[in-house]
mmCIF file of C-alpha atoms in Angstrom:
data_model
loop_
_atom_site.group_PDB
_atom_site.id
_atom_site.type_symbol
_atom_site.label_atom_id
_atom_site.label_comp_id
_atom_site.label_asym_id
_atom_site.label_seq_id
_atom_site.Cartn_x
_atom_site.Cartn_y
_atom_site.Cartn_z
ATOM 1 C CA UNK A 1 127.111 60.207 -123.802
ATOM 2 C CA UNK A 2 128.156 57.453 -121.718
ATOM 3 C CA UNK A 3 125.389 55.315 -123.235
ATOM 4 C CA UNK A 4 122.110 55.631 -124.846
ATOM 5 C CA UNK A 5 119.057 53.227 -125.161
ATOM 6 C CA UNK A 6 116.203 54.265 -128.095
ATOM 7 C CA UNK A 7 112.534 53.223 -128.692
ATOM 8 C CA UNK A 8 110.847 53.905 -131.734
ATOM 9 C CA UNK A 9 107.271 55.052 -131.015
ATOM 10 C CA UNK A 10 106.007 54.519 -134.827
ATOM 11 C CA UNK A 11 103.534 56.231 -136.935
ATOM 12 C CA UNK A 12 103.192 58.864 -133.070
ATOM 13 C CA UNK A 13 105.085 61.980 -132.282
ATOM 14 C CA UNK A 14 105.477 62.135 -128.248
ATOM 15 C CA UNK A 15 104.507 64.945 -126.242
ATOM 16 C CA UNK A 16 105.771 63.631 -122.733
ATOM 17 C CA UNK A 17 107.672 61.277 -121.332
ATOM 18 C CA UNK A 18 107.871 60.714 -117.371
ATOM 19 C CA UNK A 19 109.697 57.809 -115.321
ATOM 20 C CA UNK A 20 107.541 55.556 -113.039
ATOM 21 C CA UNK A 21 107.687 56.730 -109.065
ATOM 22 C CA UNK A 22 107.732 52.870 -108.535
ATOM 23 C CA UNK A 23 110.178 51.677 -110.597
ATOM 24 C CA UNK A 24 113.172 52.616 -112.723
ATOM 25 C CA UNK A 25 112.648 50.332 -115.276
ATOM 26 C CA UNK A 26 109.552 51.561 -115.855
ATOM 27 C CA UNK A 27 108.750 54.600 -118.192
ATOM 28 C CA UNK A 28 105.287 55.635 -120.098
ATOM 29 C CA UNK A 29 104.982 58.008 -122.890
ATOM 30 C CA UNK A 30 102.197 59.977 -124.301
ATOM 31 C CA UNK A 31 102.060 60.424 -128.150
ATOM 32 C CA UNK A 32 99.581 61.729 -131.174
ATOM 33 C CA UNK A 33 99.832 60.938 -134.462
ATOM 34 C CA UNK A 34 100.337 64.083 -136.780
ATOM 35 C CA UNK A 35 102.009 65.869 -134.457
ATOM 36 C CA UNK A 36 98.960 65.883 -132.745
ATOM 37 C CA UNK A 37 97.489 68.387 -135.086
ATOM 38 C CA UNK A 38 94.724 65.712 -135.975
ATOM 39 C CA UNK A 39 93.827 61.962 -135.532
ATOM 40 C CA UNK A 40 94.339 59.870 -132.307
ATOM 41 C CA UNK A 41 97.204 59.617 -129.542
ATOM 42 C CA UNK A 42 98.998 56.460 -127.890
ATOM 43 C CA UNK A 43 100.379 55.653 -124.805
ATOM 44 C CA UNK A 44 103.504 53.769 -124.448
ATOM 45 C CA UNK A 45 104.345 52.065 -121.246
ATOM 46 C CA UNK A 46 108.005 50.795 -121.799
ATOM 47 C CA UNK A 47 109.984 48.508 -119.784
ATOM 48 C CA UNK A 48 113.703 48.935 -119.506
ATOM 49 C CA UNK A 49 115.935 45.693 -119.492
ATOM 50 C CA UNK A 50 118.787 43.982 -120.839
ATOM 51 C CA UNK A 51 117.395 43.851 -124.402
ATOM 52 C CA UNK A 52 116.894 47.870 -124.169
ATOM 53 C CA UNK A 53 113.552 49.459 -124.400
ATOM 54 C CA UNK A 54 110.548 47.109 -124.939
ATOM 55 C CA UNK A 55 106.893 47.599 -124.711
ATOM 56 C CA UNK A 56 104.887 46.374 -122.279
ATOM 57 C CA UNK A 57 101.694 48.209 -122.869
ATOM 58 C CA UNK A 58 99.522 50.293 -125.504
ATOM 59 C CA UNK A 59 96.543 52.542 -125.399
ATOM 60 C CA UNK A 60 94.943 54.370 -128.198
ATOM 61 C CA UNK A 61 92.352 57.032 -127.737
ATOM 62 C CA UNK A 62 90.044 58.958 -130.079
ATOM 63 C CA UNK A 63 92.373 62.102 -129.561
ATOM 64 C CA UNK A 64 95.936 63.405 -129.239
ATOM 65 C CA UNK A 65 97.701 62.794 -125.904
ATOM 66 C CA UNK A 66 99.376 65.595 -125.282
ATOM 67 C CA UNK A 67 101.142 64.890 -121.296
ATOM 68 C CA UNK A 68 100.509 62.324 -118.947
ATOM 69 C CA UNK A 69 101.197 61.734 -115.287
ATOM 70 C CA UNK A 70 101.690 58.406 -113.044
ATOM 71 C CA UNK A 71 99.159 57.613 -110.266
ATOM 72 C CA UNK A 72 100.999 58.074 -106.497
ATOM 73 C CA UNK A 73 97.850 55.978 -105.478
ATOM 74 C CA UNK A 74 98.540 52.544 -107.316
ATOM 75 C CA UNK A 75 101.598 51.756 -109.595
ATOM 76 C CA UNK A 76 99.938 50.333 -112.656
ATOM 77 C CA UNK A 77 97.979 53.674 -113.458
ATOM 78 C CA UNK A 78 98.674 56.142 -115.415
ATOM 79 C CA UNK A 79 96.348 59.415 -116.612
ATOM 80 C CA UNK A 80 96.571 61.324 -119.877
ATOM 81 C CA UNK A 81 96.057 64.497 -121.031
ATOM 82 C CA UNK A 82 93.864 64.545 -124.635
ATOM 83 C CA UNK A 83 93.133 66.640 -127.153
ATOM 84 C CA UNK A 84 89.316 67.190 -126.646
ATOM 85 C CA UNK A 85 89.455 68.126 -123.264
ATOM 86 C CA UNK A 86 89.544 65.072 -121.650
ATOM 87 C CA UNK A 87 91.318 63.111 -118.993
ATOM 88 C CA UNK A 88 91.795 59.258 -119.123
ATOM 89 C CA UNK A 89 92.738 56.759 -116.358
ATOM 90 C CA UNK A 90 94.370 53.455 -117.598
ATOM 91 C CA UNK A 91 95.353 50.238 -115.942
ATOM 92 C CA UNK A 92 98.478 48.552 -116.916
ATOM 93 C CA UNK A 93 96.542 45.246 -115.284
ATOM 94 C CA UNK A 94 93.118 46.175 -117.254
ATOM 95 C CA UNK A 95 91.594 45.898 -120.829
ATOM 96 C CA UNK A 96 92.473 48.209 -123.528
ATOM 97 C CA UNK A 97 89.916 50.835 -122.600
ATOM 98 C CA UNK A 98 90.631 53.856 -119.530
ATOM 99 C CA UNK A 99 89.104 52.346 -116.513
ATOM 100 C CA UNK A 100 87.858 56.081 -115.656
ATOM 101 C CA UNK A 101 87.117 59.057 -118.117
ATOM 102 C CA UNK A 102 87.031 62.452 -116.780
ATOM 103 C CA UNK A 103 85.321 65.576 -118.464
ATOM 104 C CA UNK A 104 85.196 68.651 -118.819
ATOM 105 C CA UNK A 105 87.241 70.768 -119.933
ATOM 106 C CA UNK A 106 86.073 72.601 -123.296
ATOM 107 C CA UNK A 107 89.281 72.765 -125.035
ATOM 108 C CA UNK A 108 92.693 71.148 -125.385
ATOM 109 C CA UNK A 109 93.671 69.514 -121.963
ATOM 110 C CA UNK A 110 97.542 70.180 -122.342
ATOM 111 C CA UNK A 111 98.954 68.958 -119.017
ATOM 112 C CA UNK A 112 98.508 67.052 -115.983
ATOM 113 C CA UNK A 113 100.183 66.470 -112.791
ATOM 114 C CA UNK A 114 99.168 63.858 -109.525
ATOM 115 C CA UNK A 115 99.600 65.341 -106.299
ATOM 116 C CA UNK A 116 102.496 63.424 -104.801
ATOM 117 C CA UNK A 117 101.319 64.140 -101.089
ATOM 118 C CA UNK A 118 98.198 63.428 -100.025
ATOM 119 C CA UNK A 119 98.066 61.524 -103.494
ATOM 120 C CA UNK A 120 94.573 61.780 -103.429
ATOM 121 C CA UNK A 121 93.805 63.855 -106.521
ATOM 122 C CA UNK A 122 95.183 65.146 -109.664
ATOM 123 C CA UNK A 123 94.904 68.275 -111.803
ATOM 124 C CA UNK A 124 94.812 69.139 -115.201
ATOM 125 C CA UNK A 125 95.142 72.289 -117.393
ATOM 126 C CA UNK A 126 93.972 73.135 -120.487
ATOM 127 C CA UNK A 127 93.733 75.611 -123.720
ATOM 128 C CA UNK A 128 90.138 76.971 -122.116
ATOM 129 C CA UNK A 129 91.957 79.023 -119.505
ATOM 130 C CA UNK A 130 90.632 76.894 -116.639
ATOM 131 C CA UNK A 131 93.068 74.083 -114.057
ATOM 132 C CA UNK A 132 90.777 71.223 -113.209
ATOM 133 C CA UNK A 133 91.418 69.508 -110.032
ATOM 134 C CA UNK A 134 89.980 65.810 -110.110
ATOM 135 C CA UNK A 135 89.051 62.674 -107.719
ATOM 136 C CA UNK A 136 90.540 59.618 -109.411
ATOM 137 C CA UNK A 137 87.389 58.063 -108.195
ATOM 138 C CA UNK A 138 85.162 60.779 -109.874
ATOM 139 C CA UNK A 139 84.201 61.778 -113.027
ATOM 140 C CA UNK A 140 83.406 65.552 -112.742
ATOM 141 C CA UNK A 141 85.992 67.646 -111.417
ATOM 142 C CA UNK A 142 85.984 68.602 -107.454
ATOM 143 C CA UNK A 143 87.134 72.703 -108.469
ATOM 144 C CA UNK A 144 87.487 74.916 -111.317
ATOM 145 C CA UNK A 145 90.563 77.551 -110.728
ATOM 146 C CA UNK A 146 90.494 79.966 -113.483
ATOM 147 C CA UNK A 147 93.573 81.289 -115.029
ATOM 148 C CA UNK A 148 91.646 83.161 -118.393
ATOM 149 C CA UNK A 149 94.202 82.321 -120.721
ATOM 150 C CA UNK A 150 95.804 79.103 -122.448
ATOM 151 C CA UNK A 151 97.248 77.272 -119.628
ATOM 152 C CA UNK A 152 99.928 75.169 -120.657
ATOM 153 C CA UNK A 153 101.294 74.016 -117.764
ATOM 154 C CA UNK A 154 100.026 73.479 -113.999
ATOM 155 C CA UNK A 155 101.981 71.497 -111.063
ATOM 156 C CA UNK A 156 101.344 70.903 -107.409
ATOM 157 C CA UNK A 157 103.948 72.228 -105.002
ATOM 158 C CA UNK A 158 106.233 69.099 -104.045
ATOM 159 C CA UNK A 159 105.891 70.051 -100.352
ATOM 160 C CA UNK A 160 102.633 70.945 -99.940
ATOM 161 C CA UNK A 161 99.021 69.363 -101.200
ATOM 162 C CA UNK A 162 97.304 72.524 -101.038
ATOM 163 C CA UNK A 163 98.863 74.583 -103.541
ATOM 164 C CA UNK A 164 99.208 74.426 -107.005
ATOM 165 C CA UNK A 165 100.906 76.702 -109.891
ATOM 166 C CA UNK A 166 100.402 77.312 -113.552
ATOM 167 C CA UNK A 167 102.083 79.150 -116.368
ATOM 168 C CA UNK A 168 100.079 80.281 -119.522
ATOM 169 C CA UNK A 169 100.353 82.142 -122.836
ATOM 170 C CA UNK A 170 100.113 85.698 -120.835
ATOM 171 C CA UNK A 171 103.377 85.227 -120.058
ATOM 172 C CA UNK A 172 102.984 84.829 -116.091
ATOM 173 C CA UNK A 173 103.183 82.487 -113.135
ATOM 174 C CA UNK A 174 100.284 82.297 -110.623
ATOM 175 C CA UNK A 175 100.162 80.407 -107.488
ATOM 176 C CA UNK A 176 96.942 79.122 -106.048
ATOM 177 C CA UNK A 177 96.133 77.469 -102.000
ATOM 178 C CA UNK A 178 93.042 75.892 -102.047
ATOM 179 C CA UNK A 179 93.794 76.696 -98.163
ATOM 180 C CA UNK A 180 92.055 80.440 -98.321
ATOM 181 C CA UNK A 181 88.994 81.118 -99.015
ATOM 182 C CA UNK A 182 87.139 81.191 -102.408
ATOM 183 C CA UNK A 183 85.684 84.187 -102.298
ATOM 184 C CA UNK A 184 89.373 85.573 -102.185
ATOM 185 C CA UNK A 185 90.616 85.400 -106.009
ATOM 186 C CA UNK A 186 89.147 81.805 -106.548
ATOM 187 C CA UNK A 187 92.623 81.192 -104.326
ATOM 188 C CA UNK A 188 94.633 82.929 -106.097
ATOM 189 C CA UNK A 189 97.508 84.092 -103.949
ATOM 190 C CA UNK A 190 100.433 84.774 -106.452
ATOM 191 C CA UNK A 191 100.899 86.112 -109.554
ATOM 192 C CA UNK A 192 104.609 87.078 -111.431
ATOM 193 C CA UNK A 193 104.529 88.738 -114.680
ATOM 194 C CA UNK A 194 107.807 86.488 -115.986
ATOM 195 C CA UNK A 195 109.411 88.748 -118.270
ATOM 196 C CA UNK A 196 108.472 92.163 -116.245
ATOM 197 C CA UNK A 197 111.671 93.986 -114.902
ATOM 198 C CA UNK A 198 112.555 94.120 -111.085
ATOM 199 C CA UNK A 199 110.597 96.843 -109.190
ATOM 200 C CA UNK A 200 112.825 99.318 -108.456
ATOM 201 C CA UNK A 201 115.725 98.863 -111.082
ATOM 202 C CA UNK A 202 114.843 102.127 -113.467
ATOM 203 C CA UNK A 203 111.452 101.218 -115.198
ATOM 204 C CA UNK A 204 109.522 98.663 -117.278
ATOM 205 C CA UNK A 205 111.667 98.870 -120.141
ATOM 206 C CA UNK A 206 115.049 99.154 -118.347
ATOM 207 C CA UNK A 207 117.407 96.409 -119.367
ATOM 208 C CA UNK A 208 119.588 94.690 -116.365
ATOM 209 C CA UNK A 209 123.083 93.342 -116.794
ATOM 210 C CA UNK A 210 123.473 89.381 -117.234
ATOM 211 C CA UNK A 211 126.343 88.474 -115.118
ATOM 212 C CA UNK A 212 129.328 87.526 -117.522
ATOM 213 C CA UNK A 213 127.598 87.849 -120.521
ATOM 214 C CA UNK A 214 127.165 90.865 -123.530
ATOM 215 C CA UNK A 215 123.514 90.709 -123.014
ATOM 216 C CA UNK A 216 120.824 92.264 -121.457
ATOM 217 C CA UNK A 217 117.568 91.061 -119.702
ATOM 218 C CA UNK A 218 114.542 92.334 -118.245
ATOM 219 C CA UNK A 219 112.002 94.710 -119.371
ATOM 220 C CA UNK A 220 111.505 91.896 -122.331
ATOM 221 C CA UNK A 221 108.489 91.580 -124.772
ATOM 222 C CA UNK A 222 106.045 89.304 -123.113
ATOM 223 C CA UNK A 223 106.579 85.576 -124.815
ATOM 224 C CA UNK A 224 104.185 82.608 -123.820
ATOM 225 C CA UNK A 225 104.781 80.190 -121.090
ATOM 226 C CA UNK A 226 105.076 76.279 -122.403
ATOM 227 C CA UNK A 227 106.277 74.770 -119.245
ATOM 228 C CA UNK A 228 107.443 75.153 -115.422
ATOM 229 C CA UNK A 229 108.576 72.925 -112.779
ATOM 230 C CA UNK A 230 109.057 73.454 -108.775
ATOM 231 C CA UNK A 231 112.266 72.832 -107.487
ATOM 232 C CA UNK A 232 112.573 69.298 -105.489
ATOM 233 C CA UNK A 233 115.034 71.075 -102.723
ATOM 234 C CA UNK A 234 114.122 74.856 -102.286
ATOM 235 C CA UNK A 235 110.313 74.556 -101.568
ATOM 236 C CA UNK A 236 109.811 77.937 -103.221
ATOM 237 C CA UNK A 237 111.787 78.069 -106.280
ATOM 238 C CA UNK A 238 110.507 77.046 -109.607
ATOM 239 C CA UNK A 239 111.476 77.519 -112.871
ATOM 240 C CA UNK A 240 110.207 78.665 -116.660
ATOM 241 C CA UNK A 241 110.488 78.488 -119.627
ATOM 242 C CA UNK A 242 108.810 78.951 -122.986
ATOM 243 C CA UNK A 243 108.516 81.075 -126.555
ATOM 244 C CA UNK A 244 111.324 83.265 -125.509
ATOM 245 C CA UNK A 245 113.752 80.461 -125.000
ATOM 246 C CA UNK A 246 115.386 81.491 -121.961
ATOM 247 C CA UNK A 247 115.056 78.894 -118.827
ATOM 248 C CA UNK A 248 114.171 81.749 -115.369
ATOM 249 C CA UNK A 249 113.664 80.457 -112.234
ATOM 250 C CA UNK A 250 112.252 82.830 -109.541
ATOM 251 C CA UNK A 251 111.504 82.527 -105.734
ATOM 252 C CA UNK A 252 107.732 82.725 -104.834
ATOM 253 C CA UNK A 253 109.082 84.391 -101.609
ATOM 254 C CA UNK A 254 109.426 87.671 -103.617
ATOM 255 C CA UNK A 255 107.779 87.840 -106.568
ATOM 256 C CA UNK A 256 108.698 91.564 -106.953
ATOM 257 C CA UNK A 257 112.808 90.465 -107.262
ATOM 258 C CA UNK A 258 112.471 89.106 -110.711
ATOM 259 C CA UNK A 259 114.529 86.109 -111.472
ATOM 260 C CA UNK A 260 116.527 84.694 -109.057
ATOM 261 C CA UNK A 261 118.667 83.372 -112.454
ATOM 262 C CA UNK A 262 118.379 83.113 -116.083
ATOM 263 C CA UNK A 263 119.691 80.159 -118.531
ATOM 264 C CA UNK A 264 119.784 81.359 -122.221
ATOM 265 C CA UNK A 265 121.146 78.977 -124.341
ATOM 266 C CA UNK A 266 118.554 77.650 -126.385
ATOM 267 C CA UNK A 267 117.505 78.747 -130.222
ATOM 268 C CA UNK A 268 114.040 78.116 -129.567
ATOM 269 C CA UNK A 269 111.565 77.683 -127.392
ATOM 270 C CA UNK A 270 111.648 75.510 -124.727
ATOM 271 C CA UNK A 271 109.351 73.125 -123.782
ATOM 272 C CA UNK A 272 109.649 70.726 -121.117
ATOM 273 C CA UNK A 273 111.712 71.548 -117.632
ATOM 274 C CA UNK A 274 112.585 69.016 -115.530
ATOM 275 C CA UNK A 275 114.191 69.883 -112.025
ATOM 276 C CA UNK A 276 116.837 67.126 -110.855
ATOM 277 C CA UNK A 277 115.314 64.645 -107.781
ATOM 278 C CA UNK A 278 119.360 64.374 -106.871
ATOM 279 C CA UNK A 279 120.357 67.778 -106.505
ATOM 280 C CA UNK A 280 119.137 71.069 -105.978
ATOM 281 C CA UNK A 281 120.844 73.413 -108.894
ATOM 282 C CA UNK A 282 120.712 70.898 -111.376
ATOM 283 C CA UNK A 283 117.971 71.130 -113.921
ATOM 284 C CA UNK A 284 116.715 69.446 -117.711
ATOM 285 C CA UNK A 285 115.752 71.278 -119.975
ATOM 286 C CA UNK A 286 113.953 70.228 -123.931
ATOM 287 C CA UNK A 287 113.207 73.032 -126.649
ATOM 288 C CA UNK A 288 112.119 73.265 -130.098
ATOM 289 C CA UNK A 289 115.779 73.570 -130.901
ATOM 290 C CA UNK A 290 116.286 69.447 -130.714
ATOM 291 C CA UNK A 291 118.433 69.597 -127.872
ATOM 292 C CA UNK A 292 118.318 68.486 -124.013
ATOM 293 C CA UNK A 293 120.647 70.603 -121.812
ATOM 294 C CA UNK A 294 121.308 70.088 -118.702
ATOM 295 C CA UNK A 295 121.984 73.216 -116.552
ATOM 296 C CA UNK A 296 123.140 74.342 -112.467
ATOM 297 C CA UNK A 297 121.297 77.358 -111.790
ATOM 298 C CA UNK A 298 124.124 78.537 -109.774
ATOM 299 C CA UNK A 299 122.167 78.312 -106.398
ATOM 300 C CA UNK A 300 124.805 75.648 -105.080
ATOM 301 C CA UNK A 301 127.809 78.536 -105.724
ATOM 302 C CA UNK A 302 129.296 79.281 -101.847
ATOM 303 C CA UNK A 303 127.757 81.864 -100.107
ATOM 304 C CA UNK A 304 130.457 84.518 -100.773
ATOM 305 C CA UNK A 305 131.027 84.481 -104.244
ATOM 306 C CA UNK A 306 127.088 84.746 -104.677
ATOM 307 C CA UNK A 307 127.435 88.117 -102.487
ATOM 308 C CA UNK A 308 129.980 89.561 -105.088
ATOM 309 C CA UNK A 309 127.343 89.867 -107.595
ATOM 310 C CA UNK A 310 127.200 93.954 -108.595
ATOM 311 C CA UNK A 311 124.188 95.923 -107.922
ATOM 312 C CA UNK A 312 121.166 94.563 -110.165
ATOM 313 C CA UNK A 313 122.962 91.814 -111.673
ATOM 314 C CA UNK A 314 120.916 88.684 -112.453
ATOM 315 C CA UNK A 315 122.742 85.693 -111.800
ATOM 316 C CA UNK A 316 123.551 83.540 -115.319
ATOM 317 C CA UNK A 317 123.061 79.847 -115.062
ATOM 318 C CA UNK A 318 125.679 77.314 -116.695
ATOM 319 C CA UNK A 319 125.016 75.053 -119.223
ATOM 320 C CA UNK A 320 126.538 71.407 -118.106
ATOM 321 C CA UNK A 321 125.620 69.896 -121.182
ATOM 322 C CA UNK A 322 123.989 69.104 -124.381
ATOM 323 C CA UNK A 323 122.286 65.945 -126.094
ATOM 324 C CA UNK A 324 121.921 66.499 -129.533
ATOM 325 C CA UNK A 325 120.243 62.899 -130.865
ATOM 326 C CA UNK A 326 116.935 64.045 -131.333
ATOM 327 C CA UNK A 327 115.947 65.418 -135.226
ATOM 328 C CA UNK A 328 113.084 67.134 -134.418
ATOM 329 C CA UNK A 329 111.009 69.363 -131.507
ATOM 330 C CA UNK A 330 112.425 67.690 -127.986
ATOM 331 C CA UNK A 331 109.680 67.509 -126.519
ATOM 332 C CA UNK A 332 109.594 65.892 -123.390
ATOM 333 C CA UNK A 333 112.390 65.330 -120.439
ATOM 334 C CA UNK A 334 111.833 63.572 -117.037
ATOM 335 C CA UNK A 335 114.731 62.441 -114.525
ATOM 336 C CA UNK A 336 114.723 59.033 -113.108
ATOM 337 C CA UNK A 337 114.247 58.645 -109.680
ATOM 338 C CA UNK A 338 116.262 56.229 -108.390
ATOM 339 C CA UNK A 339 120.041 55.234 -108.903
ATOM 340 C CA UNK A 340 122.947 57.811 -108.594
ATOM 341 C CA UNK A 341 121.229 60.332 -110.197
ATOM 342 C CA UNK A 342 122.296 60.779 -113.762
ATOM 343 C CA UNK A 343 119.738 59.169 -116.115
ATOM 344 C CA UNK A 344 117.364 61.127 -118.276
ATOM 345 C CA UNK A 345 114.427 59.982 -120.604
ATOM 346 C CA UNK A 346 113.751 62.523 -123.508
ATOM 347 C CA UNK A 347 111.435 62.140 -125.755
ATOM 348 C CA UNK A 348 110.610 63.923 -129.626
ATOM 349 C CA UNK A 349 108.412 64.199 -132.414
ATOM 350 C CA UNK A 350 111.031 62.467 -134.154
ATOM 351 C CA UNK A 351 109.340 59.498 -133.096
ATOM 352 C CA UNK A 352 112.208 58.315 -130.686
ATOM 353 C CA UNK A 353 112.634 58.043 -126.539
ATOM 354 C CA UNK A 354 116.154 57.986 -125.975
ATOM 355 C CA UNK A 355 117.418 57.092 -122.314
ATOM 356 C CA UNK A 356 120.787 58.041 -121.333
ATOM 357 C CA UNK A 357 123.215 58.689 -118.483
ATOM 358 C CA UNK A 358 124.264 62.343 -118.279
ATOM 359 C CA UNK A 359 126.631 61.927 -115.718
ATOM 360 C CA UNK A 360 129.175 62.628 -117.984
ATOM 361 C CA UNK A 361 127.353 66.470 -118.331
ATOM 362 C CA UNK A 362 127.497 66.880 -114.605
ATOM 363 C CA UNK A 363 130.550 68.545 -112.826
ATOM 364 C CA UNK A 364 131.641 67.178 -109.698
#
């Protein structure tokens, strides 16, 4: 790597790291000691500057913080994601306790995500089968979307403030717009059994051909879900990953078509995806295998070699690159807004946030 700043977040393993919208200096980090298995979590807000990483803020709760997401509302907030179901709202400007706490759910809350558009709420998953959907300005949640299975991961569409997507340990992706009515589904609009076959390419347990590649995909065991993301460019694309270690990314045009393309690579599962804000193929990726890759989906290919594909082929991403610093899980992966589009935070329950400039991964 062309360079490579570190932070030690002592005594707490993170679970997520994410840049500020506001700032690029700016990054916050959600932690639990243990692993998170027992005792309380910490939230690191780190400053970026020419002495490296420094901290600028801590806050400890009871319970393990297991993701966290910045407010779009006001720049010094930040809401995590704890291990006994709650949510907590802190302020960079207040006291060392969350200015709001928001209840609810009855197990694990395991991720959360602000809605960057109308920026007026935020929604949280959690181990109880249920996304949350939250007020910043109230306590009890506006809407209850259930999902009936540990939910691991749920995002709002970047495009559009009305629909929202989650991934879970039944191995599929369901889309929800709080647009039709409730009586429909509880808005449920989509679902996508990940690892299912194609329809119409021989069968459930028919294997397709991986462009380039020995292997075969499709018609796979079901694996759990950890984590998704929704492309930044293509308003319907978003990607997967999870137990099975292979990074799909599907178009929520046709959920029937399977993948649009799969990424193996890693040697176990992945947990954090992170699509680029600087280009529409490019995407992060952090697994249980210590590594970061960096990957192009392919998408950006010209138009006529992606027409050459044989019959039934899924597409093969490529790998661009590997970081290899951590020495435990990677955890946690987020892109940094601003600048010419190369730097990554990564985070791992080696107790370290590394951030570093993966240009030098990306092909011109």
């Amino acid at each position: 790597m062309a360079s490579m700043l570190e932070f030690r977040t002592l005594g707490f393993n993170p679970y997520a790291v994410k840049y500020s919208p506001y700032y690029d200096s700016r990054l916050a980090v959600a932690a639990s000691a243990n692993y998170g298995i027992v005792g309380n979590g910490r939230l690191f807000v780190l400053g970026l500057g020419p002495a490296g990483i420094q901290l600028e803020r801590g806050f400890d709760t009871n319970d393990a913080q297991y993701d966290l997401a910045w407010s779009e509302i006001n720049e010094n907030q930040v809401v995590v994601a704890c291990g006994d179901g709650s949510l907590k709202l802190f302020d960079l400007t207040a006291g060392g306790f969350p200015v709001m706490n928001f209840a609810g759910h009855k197990r694990e809350a395991f991720s959360v995500c602000w809605n960057p558009i109308a920026k007026d709420s935020f929604i949280s998953s959690s181990w109880d089968g249920t996304v949350k959907i939250w007020s910043p300005s109230r306590p009890t949640s506006l809407k209850t979307l259930p999902v009936g299975n540990c939910t691991y991961s749920a995002c709002f569409s970047p495009t559009n403030p009305a629909i929202i997507s989650c991934v879970s340990s039944d191995s599929h992706i369901r889309v929800f717009d709080l647009r039709t009515p409730v009586s429909a589904k509880y808005h449920l609009t989509t679902i996508i059994p990940a690892h299912a076959p194609p329809q119409g390419t021989g069968g459930a347990g028919a294997p397709l051909p991986l462009l380039s590649t020995g292997q075969t995909f499709g018609g796979s065991v079901p694996a759990e879900i950890l984590t998704h993301d929704w492309n930044k460019y293509r308003d319907t694309v978003v990607a997967t990953g999870g137990v099975d270690r292979v990074v799909r990314t599907f178009d929520l045009r046709n959920p029937a078509a399977g993948p649009v393309a799969v990424l193996p690579g890693h040697e176990y599962a992945v947990r954090r995806l992170a699509w680029s804000p600087h280009a529409s193929d490019v995407l992060a990726s952090a697994s249980y295998d210590m590594t970061v890759r960096v990957w192009s989906d392919g998408s950006a290919a010209p138009q006529q070699q992606q027409q050459q594909l044989p019959p039934n082929t899924i597409p093969v991403g490529t790998q661009l690159g590997v970081m290899n610093r951590h020495s435990e899980f990677a955890t946690g992966v987020d892109w940094c807004l601003f600048g010419t589009g190369g730097w990554l935070a990564s985070a791992g329950w080696d107790q370290r946030v590394l951030v570093w400039d993966a240009h030098t991964l990306l092909r011109a």
